[in-house]
mmCIF file of C-alpha atoms in Angstrom:
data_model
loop_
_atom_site.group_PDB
_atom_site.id
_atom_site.type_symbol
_atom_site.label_atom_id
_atom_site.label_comp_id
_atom_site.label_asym_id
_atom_site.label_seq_id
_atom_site.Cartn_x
_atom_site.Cartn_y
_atom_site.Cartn_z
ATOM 1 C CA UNK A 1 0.000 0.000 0.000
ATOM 2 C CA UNK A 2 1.325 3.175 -0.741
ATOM 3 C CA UNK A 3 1.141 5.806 1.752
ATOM 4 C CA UNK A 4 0.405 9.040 -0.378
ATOM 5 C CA UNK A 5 -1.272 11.478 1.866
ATOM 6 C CA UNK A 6 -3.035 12.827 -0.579
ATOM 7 C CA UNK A 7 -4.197 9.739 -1.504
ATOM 8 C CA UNK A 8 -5.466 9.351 1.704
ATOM 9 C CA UNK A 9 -7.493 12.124 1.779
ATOM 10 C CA UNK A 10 -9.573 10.895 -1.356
ATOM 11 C CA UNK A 11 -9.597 7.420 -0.900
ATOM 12 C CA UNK A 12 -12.695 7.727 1.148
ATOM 13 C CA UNK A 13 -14.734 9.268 -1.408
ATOM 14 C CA UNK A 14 -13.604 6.776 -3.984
ATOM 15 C CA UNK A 15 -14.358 3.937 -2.013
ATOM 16 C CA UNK A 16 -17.810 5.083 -1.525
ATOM 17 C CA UNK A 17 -18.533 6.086 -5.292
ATOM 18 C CA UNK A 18 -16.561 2.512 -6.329
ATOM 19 C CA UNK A 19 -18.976 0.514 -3.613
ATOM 20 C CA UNK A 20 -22.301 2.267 -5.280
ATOM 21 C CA UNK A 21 -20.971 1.768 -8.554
ATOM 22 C CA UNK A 22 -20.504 -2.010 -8.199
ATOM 23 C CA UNK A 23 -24.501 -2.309 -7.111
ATOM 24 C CA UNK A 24 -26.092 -0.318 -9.612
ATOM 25 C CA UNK A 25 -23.986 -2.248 -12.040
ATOM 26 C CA UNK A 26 -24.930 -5.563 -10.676
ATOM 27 C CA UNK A 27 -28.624 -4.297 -10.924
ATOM 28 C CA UNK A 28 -29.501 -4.524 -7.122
ATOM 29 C CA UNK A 29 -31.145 -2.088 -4.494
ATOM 30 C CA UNK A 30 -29.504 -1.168 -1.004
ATOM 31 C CA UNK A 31 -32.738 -3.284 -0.054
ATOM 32 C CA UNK A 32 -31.214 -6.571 -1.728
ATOM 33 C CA UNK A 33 -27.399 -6.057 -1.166
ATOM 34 C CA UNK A 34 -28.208 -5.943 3.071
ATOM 35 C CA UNK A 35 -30.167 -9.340 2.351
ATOM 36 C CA UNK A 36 -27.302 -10.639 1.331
ATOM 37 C CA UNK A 37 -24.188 -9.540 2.524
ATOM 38 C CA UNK A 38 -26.049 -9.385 6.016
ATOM 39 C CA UNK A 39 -25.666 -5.722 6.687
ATOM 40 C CA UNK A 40 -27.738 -3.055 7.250
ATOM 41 C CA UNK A 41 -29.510 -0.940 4.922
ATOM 42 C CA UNK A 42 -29.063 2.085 6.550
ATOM 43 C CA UNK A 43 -25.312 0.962 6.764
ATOM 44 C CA UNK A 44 -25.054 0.538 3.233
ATOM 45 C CA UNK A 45 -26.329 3.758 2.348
ATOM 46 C CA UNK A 46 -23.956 5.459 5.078
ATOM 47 C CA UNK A 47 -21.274 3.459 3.288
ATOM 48 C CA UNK A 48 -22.432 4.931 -0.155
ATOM 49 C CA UNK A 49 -22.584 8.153 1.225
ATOM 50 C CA UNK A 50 -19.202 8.412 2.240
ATOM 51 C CA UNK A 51 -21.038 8.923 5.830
ATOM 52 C CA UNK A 52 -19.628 6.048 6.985
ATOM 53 C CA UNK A 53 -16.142 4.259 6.240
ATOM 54 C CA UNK A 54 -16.384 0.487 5.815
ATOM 55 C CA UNK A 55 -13.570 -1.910 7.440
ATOM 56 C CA UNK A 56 -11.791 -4.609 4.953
ATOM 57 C CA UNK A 57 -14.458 -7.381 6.553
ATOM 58 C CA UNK A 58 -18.051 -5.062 5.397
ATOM 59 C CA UNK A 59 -16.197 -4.806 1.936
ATOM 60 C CA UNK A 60 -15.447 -7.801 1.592
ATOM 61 C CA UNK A 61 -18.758 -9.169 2.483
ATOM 62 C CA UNK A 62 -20.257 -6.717 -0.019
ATOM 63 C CA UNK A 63 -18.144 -7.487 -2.800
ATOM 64 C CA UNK A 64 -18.752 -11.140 -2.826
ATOM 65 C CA UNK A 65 -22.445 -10.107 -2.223
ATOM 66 C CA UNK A 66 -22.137 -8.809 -5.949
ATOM 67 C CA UNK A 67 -20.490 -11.691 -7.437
ATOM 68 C CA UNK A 68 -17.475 -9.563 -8.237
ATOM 69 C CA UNK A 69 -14.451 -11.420 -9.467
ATOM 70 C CA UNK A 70 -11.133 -12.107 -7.581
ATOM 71 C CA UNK A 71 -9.152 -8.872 -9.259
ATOM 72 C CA UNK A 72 -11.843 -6.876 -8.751
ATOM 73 C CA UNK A 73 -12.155 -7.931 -4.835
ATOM 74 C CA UNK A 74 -8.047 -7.062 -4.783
ATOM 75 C CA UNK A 75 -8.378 -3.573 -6.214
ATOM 76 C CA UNK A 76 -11.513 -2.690 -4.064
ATOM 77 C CA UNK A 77 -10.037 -3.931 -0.615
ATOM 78 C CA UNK A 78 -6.482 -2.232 -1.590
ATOM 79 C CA UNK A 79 -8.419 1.163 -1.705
ATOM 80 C CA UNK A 80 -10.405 0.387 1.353
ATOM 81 C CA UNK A 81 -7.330 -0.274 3.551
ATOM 82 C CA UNK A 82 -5.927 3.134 2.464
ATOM 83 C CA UNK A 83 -9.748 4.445 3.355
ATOM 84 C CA UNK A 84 -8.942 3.307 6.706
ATOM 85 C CA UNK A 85 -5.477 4.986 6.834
ATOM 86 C CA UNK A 86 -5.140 8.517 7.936
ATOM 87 C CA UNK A 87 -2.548 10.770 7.485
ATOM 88 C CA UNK A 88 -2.497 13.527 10.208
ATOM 89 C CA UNK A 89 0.133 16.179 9.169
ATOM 90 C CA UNK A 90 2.043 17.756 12.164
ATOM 91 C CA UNK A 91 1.463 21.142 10.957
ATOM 92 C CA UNK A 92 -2.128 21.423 10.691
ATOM 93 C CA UNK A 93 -2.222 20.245 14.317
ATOM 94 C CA UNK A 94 0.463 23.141 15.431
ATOM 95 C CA UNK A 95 -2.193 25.643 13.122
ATOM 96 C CA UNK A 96 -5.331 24.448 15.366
ATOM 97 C CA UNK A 97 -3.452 24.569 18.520
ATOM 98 C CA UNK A 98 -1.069 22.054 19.810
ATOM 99 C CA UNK A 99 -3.156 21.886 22.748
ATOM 100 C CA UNK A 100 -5.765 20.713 20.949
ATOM 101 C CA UNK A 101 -3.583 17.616 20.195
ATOM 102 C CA UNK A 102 -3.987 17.059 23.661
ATOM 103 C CA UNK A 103 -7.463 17.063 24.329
ATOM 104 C CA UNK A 104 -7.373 14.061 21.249
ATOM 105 C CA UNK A 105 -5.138 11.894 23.063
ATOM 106 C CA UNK A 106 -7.271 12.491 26.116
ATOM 107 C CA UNK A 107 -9.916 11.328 24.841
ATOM 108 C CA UNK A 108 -8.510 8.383 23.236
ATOM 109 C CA UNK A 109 -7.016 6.940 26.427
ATOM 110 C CA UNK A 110 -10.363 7.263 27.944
ATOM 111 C CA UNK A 111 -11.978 5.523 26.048
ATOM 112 C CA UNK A 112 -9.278 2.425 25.805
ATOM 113 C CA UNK A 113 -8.728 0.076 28.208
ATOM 114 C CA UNK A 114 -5.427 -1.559 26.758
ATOM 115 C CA UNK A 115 -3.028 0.411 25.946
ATOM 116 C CA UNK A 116 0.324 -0.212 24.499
ATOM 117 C CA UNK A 117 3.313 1.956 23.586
ATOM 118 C CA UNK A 118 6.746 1.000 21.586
ATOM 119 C CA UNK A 119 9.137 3.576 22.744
ATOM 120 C CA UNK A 120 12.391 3.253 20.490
ATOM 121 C CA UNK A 121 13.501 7.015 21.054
ATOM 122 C CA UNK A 122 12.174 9.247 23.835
ATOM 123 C CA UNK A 123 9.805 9.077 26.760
ATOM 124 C CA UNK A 124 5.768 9.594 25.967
ATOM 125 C CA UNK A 125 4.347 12.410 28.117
ATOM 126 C CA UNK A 126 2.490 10.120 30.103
ATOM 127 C CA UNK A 127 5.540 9.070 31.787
ATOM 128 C CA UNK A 128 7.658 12.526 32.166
ATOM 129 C CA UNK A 129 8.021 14.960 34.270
ATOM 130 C CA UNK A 130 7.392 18.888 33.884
ATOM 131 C CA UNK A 131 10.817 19.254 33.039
ATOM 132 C CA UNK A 132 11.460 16.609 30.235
ATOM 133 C CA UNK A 133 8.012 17.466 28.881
ATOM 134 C CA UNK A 134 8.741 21.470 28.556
ATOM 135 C CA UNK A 135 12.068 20.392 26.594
ATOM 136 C CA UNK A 136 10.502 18.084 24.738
ATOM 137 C CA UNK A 137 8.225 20.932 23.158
ATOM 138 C CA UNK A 138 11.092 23.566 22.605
ATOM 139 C CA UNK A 139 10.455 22.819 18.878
ATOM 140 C CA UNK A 140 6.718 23.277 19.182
ATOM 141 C CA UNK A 141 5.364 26.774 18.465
ATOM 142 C CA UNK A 142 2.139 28.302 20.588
ATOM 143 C CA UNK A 143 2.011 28.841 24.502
ATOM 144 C CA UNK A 144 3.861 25.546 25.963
ATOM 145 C CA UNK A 145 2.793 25.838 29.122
ATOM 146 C CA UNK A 146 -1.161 25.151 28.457
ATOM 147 C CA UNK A 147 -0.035 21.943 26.628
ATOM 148 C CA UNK A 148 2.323 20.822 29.554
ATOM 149 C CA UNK A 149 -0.274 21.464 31.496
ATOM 150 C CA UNK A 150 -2.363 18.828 29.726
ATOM 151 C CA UNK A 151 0.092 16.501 29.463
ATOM 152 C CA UNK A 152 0.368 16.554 33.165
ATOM 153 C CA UNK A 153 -2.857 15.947 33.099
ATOM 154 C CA UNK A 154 -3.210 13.178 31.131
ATOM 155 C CA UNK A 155 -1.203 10.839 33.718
ATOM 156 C CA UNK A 156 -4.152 10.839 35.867
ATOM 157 C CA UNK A 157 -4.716 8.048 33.511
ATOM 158 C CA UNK A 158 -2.087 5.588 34.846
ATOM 159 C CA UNK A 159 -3.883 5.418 38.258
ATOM 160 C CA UNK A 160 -6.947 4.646 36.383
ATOM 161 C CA UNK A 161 -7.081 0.717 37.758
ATOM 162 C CA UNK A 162 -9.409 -0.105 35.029
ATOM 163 C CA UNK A 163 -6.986 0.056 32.642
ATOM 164 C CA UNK A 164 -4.009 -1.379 31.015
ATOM 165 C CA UNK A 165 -0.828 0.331 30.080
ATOM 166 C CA UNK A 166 2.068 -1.540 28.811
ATOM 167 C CA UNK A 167 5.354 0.566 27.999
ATOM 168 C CA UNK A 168 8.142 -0.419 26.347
ATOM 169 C CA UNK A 169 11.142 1.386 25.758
ATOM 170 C CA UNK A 170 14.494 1.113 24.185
ATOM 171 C CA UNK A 171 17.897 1.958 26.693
ATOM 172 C CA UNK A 172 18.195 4.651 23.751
ATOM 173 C CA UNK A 173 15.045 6.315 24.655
ATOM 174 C CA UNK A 174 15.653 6.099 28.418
ATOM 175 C CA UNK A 175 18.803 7.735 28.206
ATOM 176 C CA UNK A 176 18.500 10.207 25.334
ATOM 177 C CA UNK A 177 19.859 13.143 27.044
ATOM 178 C CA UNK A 178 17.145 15.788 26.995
ATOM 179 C CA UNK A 179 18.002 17.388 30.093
ATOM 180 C CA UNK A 180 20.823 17.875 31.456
ATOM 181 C CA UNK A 181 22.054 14.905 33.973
ATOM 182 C CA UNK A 182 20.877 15.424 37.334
ATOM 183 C CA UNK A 183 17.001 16.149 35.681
ATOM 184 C CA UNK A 184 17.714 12.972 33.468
ATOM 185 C CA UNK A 185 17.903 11.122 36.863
ATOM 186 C CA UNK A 186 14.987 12.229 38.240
ATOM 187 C CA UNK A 187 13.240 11.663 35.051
ATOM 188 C CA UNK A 188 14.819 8.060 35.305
ATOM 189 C CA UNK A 189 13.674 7.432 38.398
ATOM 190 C CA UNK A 190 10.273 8.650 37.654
ATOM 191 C CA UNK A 191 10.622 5.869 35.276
ATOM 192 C CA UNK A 192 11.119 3.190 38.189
ATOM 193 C CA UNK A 193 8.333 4.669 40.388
ATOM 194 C CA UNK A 194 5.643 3.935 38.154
ATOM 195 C CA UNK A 195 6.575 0.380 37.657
ATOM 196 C CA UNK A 196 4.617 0.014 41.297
ATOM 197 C CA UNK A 197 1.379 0.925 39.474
ATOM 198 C CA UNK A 198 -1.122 -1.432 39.419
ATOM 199 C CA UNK A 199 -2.240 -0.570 35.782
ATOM 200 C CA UNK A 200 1.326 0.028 34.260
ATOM 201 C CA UNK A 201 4.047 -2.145 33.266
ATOM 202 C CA UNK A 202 7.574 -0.732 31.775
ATOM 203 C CA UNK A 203 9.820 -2.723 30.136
ATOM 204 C CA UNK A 204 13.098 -1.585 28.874
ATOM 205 C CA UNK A 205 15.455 -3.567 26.073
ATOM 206 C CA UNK A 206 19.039 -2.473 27.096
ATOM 207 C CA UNK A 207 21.333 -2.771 24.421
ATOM 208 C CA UNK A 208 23.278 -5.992 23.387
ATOM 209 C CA UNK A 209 19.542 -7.494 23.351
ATOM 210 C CA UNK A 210 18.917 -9.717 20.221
ATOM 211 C CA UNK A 211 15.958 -8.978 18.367
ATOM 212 C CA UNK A 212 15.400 -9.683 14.834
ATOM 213 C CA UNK A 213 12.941 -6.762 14.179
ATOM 214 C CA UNK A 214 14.753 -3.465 14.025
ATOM 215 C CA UNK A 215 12.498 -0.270 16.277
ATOM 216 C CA UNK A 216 11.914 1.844 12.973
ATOM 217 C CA UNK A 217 8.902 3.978 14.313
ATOM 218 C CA UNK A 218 6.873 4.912 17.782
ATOM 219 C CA UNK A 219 4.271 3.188 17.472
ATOM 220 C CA UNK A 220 0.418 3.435 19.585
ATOM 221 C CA UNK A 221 -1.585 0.774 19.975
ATOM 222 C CA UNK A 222 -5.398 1.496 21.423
ATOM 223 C CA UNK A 223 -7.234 -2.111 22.211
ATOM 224 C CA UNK A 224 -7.595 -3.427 19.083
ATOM 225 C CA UNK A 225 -9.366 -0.298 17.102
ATOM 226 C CA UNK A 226 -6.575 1.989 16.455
ATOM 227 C CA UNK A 227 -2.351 2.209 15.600
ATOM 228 C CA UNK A 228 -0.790 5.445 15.643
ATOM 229 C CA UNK A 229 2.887 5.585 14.278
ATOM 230 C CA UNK A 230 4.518 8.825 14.799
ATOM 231 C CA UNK A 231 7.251 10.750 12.619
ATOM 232 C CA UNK A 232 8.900 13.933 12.040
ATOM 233 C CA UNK A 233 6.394 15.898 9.644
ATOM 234 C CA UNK A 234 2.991 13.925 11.423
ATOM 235 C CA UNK A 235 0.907 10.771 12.113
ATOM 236 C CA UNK A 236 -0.341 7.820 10.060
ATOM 237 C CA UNK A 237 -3.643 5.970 12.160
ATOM 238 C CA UNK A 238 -4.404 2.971 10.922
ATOM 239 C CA UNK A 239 -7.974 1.654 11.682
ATOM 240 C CA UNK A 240 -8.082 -1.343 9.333
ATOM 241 C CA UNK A 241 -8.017 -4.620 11.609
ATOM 242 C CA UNK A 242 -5.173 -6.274 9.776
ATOM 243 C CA UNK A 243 -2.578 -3.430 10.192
ATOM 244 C CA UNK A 244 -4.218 -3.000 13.835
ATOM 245 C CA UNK A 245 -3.186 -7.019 14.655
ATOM 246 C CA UNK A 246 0.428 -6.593 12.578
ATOM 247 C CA UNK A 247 1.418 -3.639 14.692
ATOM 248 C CA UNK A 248 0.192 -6.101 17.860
ATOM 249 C CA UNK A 249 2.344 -8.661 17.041
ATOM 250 C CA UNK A 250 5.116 -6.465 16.564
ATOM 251 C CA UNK A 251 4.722 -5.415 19.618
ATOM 252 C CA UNK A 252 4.637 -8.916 21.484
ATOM 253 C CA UNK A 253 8.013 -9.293 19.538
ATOM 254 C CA UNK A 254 9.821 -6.555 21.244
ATOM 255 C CA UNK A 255 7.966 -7.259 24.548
ATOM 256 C CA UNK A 256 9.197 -11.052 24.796
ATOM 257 C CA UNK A 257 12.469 -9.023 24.433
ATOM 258 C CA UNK A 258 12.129 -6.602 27.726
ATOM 259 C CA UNK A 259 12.700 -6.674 31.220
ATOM 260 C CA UNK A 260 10.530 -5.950 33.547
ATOM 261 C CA UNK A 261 10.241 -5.862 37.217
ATOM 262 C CA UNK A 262 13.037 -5.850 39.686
ATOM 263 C CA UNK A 263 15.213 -6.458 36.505
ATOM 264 C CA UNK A 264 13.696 -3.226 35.061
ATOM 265 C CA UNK A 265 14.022 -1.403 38.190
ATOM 266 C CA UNK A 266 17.518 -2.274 38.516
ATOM 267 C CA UNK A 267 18.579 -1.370 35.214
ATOM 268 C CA UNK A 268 16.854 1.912 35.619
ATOM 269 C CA UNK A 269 18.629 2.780 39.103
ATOM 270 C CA UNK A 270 22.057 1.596 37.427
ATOM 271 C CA UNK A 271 21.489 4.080 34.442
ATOM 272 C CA UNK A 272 19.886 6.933 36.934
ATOM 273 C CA UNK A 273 23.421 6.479 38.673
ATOM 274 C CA UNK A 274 25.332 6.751 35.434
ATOM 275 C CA UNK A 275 23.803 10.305 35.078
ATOM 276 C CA UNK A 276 24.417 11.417 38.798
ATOM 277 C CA UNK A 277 28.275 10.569 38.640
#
């Protein structure tokens, strides 16, 4: 799949005209499609309508609902797994207020209950303190100290016993020197402290550790409805099931690899140390 972003943007509308094509061309009603692809009507006509965007499973059910052949089925489920990709460019969120980034992420930890995070080069702001976060943001233009603010208030989450947060982070990202050493420590053993949470577990993958799948990307994963994979100029979110369970089992890859723990907690005090001396 090819990840143009404007691509993205249109593949939505395209799937919906495509879908609507493919029915009135096989002669049937919305009526007579639901009977037999076992969906809705009114879902259907959402899906026609652009109202609503279908997963990979509703298409496929639909397309073999109208007989269509196997290329056809290929072409049609390509373009709605890019339908269920979207690209969210880094500076349209700093143009509509980074804080407003905030109240997204919010929002989407509320409403998950597992939560999992692949940390191959800094620490997330749910695990930082005031410090690391303000530095963190130095690059971010707008008033700073409303989004630190709402980071900080976003860790409210971790206590939040309901829930599931699994960290894991590289010895990179633990020690990438964002502040200078005696804040890294604290920040480090910030790090340690929260591994006594009942609803968080940190693992760490110190270097040396032997892992055949290299950390290319942060990566968010949100139950099993939503990735997030973070770069330099934005976001990609997928929301297709298939890339959803790929970037899960990438994830149980590198977490087979961590420590956790007392060994975590060890490591962590050893490299807290490291930045005190």
């Amino acid at each position: 799949m090819t990840l143009d972003p404007d691509q993205l943007g249109r593949s939505k509308s395209d799937l919906a005209e495509t879908l609507r094509r493919l029915r009135l061309e096989a002669g049937l009603t919305g009526d007579r499609l639901s009977v037999r692809c076992g969906i809705s009507q009114s879902k259907i006509s959402k899906i026609e309508t652009g109202k609503l965007t279908p997963t990979l499973v509703d298409v496929e059910r639909i397309l073999r609902a109208l007989g269509a052949p196997a290329a056809l089925v290929r072409e049609v489920s390509s373009l709605a797994r890019t339908a269920n990709t979207e690209w969210q460019d880094k500076r349209a969120s700093w143009r509509r207020g980074i804080e407003k980034r905030q109240a997204e992420l919010a929002s989407l930890e509320s409403d998950a209950t597992e939560l999992r995070y692949f940390l191959p080069a800094m620490i997330t702001g749910l695990l930082a303190t005031p410090e690391y976060i303000r530095a963190s943001l130095s690059h971010s233009p707008g008033d700073r100290t409303i989004v630190v603010g709402r980071k900080l208030e976003r860790q409210a989450a971790l206590y939040d016993e309901s829930k599931s947060f699994t960290f894991l982070l590289t010895e990179q990202a633990v020690k990438w020197a964002l502040l200078p050493p005696q804040a890294m420590a604290v920040q480090i053993d910030r790090l340690a402290s929260l591994t006594h949470l009942p609803s968080v577990r940190i693992g760490v993958i110190p270097y040396g550790t032997l892992i055949t799948r290299g950390p290319m990307n942060t990566f968010t994963v949100y139950d099993d409805r939503l990735a997030t994979v973070e770069s330099f100029t934005g976001r990609l979110a997928f929301r297709d099931h298939r890339d959803i369970q790929r970037y899960r089992e990438i994830f149980s890859i590198f977490e087979e690899s961590a420590l956790f723990g007392d060994e975590a907690r060890g490591l962590l005090g050893e490299w807290a140390m490291m930045y005190r001396e």
